[in-house]
PDB file of C-alpha atoms in Angstrom:
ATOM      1  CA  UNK H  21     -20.269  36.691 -82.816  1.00 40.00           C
ATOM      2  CA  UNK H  22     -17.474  37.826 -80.504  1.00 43.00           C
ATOM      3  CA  UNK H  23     -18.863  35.135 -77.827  1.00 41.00           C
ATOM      4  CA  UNK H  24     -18.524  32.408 -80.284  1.00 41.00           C
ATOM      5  CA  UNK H  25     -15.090  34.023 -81.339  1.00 39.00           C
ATOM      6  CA  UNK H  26     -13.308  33.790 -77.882  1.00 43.00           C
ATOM      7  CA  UNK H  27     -15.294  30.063 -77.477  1.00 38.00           C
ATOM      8  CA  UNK H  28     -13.620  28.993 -80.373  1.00 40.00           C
ATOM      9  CA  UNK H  29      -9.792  30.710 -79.657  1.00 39.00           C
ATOM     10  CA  UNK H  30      -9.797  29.114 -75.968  1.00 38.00           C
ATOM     11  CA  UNK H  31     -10.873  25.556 -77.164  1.00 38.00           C
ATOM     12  CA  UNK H  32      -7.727  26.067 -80.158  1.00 39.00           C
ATOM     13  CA  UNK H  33      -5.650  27.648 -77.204  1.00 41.00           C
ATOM     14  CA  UNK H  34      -6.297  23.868 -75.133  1.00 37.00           C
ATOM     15  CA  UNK H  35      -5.823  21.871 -77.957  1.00 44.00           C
ATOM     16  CA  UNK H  36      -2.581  23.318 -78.719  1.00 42.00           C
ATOM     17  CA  UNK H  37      -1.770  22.664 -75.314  1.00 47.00           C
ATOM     18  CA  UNK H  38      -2.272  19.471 -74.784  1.00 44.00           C
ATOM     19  CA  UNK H  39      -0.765  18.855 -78.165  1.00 45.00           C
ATOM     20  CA  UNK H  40       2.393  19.951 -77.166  1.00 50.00           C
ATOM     21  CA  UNK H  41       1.967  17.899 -73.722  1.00 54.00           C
ATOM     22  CA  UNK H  42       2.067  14.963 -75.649  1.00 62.00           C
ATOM     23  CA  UNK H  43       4.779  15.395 -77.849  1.00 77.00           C
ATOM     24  CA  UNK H  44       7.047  16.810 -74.616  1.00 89.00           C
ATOM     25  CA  UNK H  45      10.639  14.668 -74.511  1.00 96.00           C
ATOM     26  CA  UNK H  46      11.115  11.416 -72.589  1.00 97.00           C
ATOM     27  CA  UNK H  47      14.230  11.610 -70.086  1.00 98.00           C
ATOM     28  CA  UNK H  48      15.238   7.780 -69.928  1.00 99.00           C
ATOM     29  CA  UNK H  49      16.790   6.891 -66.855  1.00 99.00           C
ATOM     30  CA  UNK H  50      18.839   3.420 -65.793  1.00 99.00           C
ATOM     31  CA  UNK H  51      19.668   3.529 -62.143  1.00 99.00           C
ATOM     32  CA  UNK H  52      21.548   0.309 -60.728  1.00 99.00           C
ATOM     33  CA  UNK H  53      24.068   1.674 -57.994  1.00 99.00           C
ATOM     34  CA  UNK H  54      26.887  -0.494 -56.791  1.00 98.00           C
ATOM     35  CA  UNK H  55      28.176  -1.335 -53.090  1.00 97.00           C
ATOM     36  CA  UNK H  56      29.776   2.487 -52.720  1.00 97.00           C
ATOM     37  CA  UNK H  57      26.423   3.873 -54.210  1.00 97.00           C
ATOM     38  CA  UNK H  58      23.707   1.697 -53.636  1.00 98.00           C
ATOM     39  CA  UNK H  59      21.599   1.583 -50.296  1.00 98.00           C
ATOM     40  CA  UNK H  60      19.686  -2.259 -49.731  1.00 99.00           C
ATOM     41  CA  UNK H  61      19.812  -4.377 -46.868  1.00 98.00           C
ATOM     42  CA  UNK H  62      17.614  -7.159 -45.760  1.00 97.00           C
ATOM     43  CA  UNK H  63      16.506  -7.887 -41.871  1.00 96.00           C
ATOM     44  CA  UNK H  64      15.580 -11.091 -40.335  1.00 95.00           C
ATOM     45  CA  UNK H  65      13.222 -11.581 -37.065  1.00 94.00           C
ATOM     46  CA  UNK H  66      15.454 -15.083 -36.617  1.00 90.00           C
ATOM     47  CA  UNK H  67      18.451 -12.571 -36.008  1.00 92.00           C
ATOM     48  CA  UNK H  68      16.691  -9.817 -34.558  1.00 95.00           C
ATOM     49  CA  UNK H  69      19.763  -7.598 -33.883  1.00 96.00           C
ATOM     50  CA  UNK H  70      22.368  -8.594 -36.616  1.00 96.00           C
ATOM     51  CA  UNK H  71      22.543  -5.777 -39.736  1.00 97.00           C
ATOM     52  CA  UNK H  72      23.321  -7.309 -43.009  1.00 96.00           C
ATOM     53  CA  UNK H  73      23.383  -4.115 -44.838  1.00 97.00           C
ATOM     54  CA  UNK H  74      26.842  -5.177 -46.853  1.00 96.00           C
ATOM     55  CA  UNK H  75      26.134  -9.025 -47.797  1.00 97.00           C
ATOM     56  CA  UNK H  76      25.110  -9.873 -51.606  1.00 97.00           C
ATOM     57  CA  UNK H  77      21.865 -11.121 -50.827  1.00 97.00           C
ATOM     58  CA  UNK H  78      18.722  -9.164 -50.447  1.00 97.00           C
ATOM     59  CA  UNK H  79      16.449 -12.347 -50.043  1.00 95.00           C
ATOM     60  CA  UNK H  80      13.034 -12.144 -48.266  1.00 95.00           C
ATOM     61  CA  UNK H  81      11.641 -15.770 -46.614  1.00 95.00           C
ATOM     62  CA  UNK H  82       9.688 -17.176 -44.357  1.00 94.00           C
ATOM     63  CA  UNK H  83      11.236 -20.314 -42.520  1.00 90.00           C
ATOM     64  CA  UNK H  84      11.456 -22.699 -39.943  1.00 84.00           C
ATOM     65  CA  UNK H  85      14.498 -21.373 -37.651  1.00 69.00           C
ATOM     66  CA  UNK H  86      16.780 -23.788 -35.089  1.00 56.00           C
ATOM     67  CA  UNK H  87      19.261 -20.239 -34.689  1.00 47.00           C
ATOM     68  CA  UNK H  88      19.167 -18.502 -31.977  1.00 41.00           C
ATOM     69  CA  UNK H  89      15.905 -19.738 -31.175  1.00 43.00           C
ATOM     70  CA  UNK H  90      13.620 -22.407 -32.588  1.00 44.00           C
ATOM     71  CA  UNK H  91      10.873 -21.171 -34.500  1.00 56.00           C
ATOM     72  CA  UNK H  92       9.277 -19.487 -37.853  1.00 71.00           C
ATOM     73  CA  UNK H  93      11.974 -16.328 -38.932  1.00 92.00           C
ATOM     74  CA  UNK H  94      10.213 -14.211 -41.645  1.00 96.00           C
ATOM     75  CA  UNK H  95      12.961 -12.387 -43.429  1.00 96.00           C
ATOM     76  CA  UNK H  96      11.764  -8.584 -45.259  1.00 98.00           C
ATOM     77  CA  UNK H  97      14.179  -6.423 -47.706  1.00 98.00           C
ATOM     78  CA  UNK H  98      14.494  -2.934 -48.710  1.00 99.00           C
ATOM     79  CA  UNK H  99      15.977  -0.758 -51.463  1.00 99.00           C
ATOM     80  CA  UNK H 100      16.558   2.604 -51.911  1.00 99.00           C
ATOM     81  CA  UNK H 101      17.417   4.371 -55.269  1.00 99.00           C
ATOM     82  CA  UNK H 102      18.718   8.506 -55.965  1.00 98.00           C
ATOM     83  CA  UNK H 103      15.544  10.145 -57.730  1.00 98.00           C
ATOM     84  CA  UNK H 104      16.985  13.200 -57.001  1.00 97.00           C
ATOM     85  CA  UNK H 105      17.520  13.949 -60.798  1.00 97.00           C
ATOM     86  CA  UNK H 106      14.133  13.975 -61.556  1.00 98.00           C
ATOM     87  CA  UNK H 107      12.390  16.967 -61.200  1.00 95.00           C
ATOM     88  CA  UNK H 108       9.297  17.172 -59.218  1.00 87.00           C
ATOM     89  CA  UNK H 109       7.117  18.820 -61.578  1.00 93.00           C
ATOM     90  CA  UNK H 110       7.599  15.718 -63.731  1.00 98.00           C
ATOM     91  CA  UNK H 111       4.996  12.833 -64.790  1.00 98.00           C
ATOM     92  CA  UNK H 112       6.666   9.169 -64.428  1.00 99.00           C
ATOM     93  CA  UNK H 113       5.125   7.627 -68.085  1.00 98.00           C
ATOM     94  CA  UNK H 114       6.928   3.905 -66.840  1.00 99.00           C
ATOM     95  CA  UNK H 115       8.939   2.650 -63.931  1.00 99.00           C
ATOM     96  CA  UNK H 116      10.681  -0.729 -63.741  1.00 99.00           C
ATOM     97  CA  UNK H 117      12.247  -2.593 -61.215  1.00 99.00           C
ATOM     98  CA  UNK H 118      14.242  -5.368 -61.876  1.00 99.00           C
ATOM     99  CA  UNK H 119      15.370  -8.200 -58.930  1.00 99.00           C
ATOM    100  CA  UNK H 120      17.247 -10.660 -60.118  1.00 99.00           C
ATOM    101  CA  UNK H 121      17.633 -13.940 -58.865  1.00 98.00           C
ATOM    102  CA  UNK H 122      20.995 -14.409 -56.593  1.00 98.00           C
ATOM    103  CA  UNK H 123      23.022 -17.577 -57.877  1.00 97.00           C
ATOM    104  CA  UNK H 124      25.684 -17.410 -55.482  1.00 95.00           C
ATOM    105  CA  UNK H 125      23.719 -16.659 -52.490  1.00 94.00           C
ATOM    106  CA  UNK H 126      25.211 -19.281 -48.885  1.00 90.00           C
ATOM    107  CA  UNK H 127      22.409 -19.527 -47.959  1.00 88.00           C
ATOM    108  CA  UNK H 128      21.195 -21.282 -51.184  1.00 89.00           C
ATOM    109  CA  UNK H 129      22.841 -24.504 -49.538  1.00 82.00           C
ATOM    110  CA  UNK H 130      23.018 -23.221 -45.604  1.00 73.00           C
ATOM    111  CA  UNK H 131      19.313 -23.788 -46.025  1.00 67.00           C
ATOM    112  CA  UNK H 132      18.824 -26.695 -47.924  1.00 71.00           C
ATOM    113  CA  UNK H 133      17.512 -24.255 -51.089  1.00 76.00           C
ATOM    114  CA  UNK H 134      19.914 -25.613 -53.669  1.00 76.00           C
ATOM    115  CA  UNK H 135      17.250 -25.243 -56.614  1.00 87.00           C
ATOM    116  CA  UNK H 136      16.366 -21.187 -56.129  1.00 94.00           C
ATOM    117  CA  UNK H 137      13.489 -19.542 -55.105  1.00 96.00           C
ATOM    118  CA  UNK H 138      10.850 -21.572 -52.793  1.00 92.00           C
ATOM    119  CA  UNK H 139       7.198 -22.627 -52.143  1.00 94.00           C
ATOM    120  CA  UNK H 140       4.707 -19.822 -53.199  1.00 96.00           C
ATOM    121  CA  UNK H 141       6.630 -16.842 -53.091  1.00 97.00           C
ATOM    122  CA  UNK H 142       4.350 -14.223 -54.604  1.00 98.00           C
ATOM    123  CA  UNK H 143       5.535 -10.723 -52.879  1.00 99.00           C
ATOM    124  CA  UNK H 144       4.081  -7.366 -52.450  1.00 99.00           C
ATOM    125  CA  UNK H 145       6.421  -4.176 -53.427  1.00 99.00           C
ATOM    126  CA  UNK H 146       5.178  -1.257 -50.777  1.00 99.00           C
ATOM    127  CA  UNK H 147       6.712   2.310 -50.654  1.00 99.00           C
ATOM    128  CA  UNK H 148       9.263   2.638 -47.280  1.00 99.00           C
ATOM    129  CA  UNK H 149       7.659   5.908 -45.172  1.00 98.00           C
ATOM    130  CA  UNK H 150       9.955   5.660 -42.672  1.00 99.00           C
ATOM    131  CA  UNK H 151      13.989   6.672 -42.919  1.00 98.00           C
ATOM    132  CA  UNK H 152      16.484   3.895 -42.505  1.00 99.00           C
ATOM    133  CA  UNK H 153      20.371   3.177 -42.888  1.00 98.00           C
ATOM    134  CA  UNK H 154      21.555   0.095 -44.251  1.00 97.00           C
ATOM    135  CA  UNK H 155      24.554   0.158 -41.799  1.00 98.00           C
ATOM    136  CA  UNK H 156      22.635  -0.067 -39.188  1.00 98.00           C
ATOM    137  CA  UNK H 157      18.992  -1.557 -39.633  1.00 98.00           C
ATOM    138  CA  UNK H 158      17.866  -4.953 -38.435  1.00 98.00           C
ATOM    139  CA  UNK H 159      14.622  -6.565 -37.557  1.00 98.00           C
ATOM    140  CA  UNK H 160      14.039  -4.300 -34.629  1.00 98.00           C
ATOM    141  CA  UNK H 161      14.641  -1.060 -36.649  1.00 98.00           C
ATOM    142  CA  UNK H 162      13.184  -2.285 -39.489  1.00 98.00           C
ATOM    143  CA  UNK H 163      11.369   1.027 -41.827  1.00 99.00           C
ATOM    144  CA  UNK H 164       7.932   0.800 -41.978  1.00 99.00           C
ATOM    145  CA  UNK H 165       5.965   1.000 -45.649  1.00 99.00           C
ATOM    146  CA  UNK H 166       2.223   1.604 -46.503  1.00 98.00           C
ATOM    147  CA  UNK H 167      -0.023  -0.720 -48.696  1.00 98.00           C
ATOM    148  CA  UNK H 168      -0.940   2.577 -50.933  1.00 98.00           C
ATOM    149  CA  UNK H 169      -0.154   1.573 -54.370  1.00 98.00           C
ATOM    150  CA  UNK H 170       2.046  -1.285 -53.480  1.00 99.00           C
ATOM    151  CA  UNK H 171       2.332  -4.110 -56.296  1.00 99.00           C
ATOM    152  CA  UNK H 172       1.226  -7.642 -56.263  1.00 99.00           C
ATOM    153  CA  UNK H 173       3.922  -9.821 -57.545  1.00 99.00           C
ATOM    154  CA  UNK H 174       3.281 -13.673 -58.408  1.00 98.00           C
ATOM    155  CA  UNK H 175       4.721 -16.481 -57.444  1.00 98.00           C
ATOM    156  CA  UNK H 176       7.250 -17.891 -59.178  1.00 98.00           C
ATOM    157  CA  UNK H 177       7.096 -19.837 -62.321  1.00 97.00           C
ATOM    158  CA  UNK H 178      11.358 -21.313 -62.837  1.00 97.00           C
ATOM    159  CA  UNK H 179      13.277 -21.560 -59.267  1.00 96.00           C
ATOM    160  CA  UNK H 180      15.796 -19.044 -60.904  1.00 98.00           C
ATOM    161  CA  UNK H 181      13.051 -16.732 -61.834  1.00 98.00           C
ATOM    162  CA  UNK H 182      14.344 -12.805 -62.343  1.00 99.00           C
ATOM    163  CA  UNK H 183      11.772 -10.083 -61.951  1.00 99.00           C
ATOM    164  CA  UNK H 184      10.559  -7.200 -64.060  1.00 99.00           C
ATOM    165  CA  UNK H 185       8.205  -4.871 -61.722  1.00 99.00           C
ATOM    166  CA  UNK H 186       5.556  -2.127 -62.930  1.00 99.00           C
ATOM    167  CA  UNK H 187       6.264   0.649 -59.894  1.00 99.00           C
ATOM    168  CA  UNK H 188       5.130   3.412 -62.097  1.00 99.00           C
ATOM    169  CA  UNK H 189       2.753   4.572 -59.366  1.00 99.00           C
ATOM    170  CA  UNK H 190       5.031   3.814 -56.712  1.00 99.00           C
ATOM    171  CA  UNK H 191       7.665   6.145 -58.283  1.00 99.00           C
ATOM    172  CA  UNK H 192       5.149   8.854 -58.680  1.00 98.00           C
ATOM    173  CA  UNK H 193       4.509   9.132 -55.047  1.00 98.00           C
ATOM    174  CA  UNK H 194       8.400   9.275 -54.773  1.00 98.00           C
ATOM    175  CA  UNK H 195       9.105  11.471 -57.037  1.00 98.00           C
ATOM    176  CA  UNK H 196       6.282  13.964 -55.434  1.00 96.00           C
ATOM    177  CA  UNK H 197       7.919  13.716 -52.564  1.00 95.00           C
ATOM    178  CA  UNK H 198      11.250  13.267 -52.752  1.00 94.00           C
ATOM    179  CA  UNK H 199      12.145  14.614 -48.918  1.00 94.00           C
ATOM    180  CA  UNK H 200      10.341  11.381 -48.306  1.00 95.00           C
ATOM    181  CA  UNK H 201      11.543   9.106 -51.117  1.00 97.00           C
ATOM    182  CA  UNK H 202      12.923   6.302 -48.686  1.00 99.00           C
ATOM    183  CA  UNK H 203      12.398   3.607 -51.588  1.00 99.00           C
ATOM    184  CA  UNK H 204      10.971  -0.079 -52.042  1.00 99.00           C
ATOM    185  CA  UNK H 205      10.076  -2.594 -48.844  1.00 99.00           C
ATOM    186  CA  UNK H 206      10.028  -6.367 -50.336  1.00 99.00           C
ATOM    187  CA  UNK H 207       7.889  -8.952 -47.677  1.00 98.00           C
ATOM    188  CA  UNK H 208       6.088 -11.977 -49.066  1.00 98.00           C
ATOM    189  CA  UNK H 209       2.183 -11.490 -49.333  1.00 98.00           C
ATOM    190  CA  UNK H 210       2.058 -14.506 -46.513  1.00 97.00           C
ATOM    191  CA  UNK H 211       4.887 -14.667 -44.470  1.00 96.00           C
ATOM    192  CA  UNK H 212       4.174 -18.558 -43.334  1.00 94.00           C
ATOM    193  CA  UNK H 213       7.141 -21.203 -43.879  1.00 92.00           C
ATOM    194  CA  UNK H 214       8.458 -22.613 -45.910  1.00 91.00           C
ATOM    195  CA  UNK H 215       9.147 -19.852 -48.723  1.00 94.00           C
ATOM    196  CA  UNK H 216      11.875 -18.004 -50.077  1.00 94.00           C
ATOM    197  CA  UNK H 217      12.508 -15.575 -52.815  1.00 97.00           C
ATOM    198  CA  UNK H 218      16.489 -14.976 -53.315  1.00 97.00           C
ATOM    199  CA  UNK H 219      17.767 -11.915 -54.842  1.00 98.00           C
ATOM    200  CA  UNK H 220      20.566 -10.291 -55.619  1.00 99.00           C
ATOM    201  CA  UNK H 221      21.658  -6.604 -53.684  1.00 99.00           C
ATOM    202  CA  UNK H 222      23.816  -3.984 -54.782  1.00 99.00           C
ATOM    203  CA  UNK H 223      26.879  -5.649 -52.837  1.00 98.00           C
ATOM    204  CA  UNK H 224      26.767  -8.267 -55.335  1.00 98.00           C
ATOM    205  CA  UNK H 225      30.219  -9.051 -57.435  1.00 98.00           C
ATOM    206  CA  UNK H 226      28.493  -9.343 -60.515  1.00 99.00           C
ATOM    207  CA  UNK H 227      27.564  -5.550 -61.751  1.00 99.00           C
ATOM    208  CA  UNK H 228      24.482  -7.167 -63.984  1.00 99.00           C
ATOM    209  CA  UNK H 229      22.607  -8.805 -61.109  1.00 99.00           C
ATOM    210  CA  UNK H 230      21.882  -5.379 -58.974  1.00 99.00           C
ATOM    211  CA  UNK H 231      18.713  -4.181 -58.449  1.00 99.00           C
ATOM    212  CA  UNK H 232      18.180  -1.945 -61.140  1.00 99.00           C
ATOM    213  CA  UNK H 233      15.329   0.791 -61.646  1.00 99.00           C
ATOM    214  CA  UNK H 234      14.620   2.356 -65.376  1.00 99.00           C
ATOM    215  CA  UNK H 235      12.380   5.028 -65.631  1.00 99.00           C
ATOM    216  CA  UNK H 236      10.859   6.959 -68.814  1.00 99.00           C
ATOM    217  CA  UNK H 237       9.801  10.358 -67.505  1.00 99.00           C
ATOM    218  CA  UNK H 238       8.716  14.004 -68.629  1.00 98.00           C
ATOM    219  CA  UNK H 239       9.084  17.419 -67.280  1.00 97.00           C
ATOM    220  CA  UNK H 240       5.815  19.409 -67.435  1.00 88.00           C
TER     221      UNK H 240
END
């Protein structure tokens, strides 16, 4: 009778845990930094060297390039948000990322793209693993990012197409880590001309077009 007793007061004892796991509060969190307080920059292999860690775009594309040198340029983009807020004993319920399409971007008609976004532009969202600074990365210091629970974006269906990501996983792994929380890396799934996907960084004039990254969390 006593076996039975303690059976039954550690299966009650559970229960009531998990009970009150699932009724634990939801932090909601809307994180879509500025120029001062935002960290994105995009790097291009048709201008290997140049940093364009302070422009308004935050495109990534794969072209046919006449400057410096004629050829195929495959442009890649990163963004880095402040998770530091979020404690790391915490489970990420639902993370967003929203990109939103650039309307203002030069090189809309520089390159001929006067409609938006280009060719078949689906994208994969990685996790960055290596550190980088947007005031002085390019092509040749370019971060590196993993394939681990990176996202598989479609192409796009309206040439001014905005984007609404699932990273929940992605933030997880941040969030775990956070010494190593070096954010998103944006390349096109095939990196073959002629595609582009313009987007709007944190440098942008108009506040509602940043990058932006919501996030529904709770602290165990």
């Amino acid at each position: 009778m006593k076996y039975v007793f303690k059976v039954v007061t550690v299966v009650l004892t559970l229960g009531f845990q998990a009970c009150m796991q699932d009724h634990l509060p939801i932090t909601h969190l809307v994180l879509q930094p500025d120029a001062t307080t935002g960290k994105d920059a995009l790097f291009s292999s048709g201008s290997p060297t140049t940093i364009y860690g302070n422009v308004q775009d935050l495109f990534f594309s794969a072209v046919n390039n006449t400057k410096p040198v004629v050829g195929e340029a495959i442009s890649r983009s990163a963004v880095q948000f402040d998770l530091t807020s979020i404690p790391e004993n915490s489970t990420i319920q639902e993370a967003y990322l929203y990109l939103y399409f650039n309307p203002t971007s030069p090189y809309l008609s520089l390159g001929g793209f006067n409609t938006g976004h280009v060719g078949q532009n689906d994208f994969f969202v990685q996790k960055t693993i290596t550190p980088w600074d947007e005031s002085t990365v390019t092509w040749e210091t370019q971060p590196q990012s993993t394939t681990v629970n990176q996202v598989s974006v479609p192409a796009a269906t309206s040439p001014t197409q905005n984007y609404v990501i699932d990273v929940t996983k992605l933030v997880q792994d941040m969030v775990n880590n956070k010494a190593a929380n070096y954010g998103f890396f944006m390349r096109h799934q095939v990196e073959t001309p002629e595609k582009v996907t313009f987007i709007a960084s944190s440098d942008h004039p108009n506040a509602a077009l940043r990058p932006k990254l919501e996030i529904n969390y709770v602290v165990k």
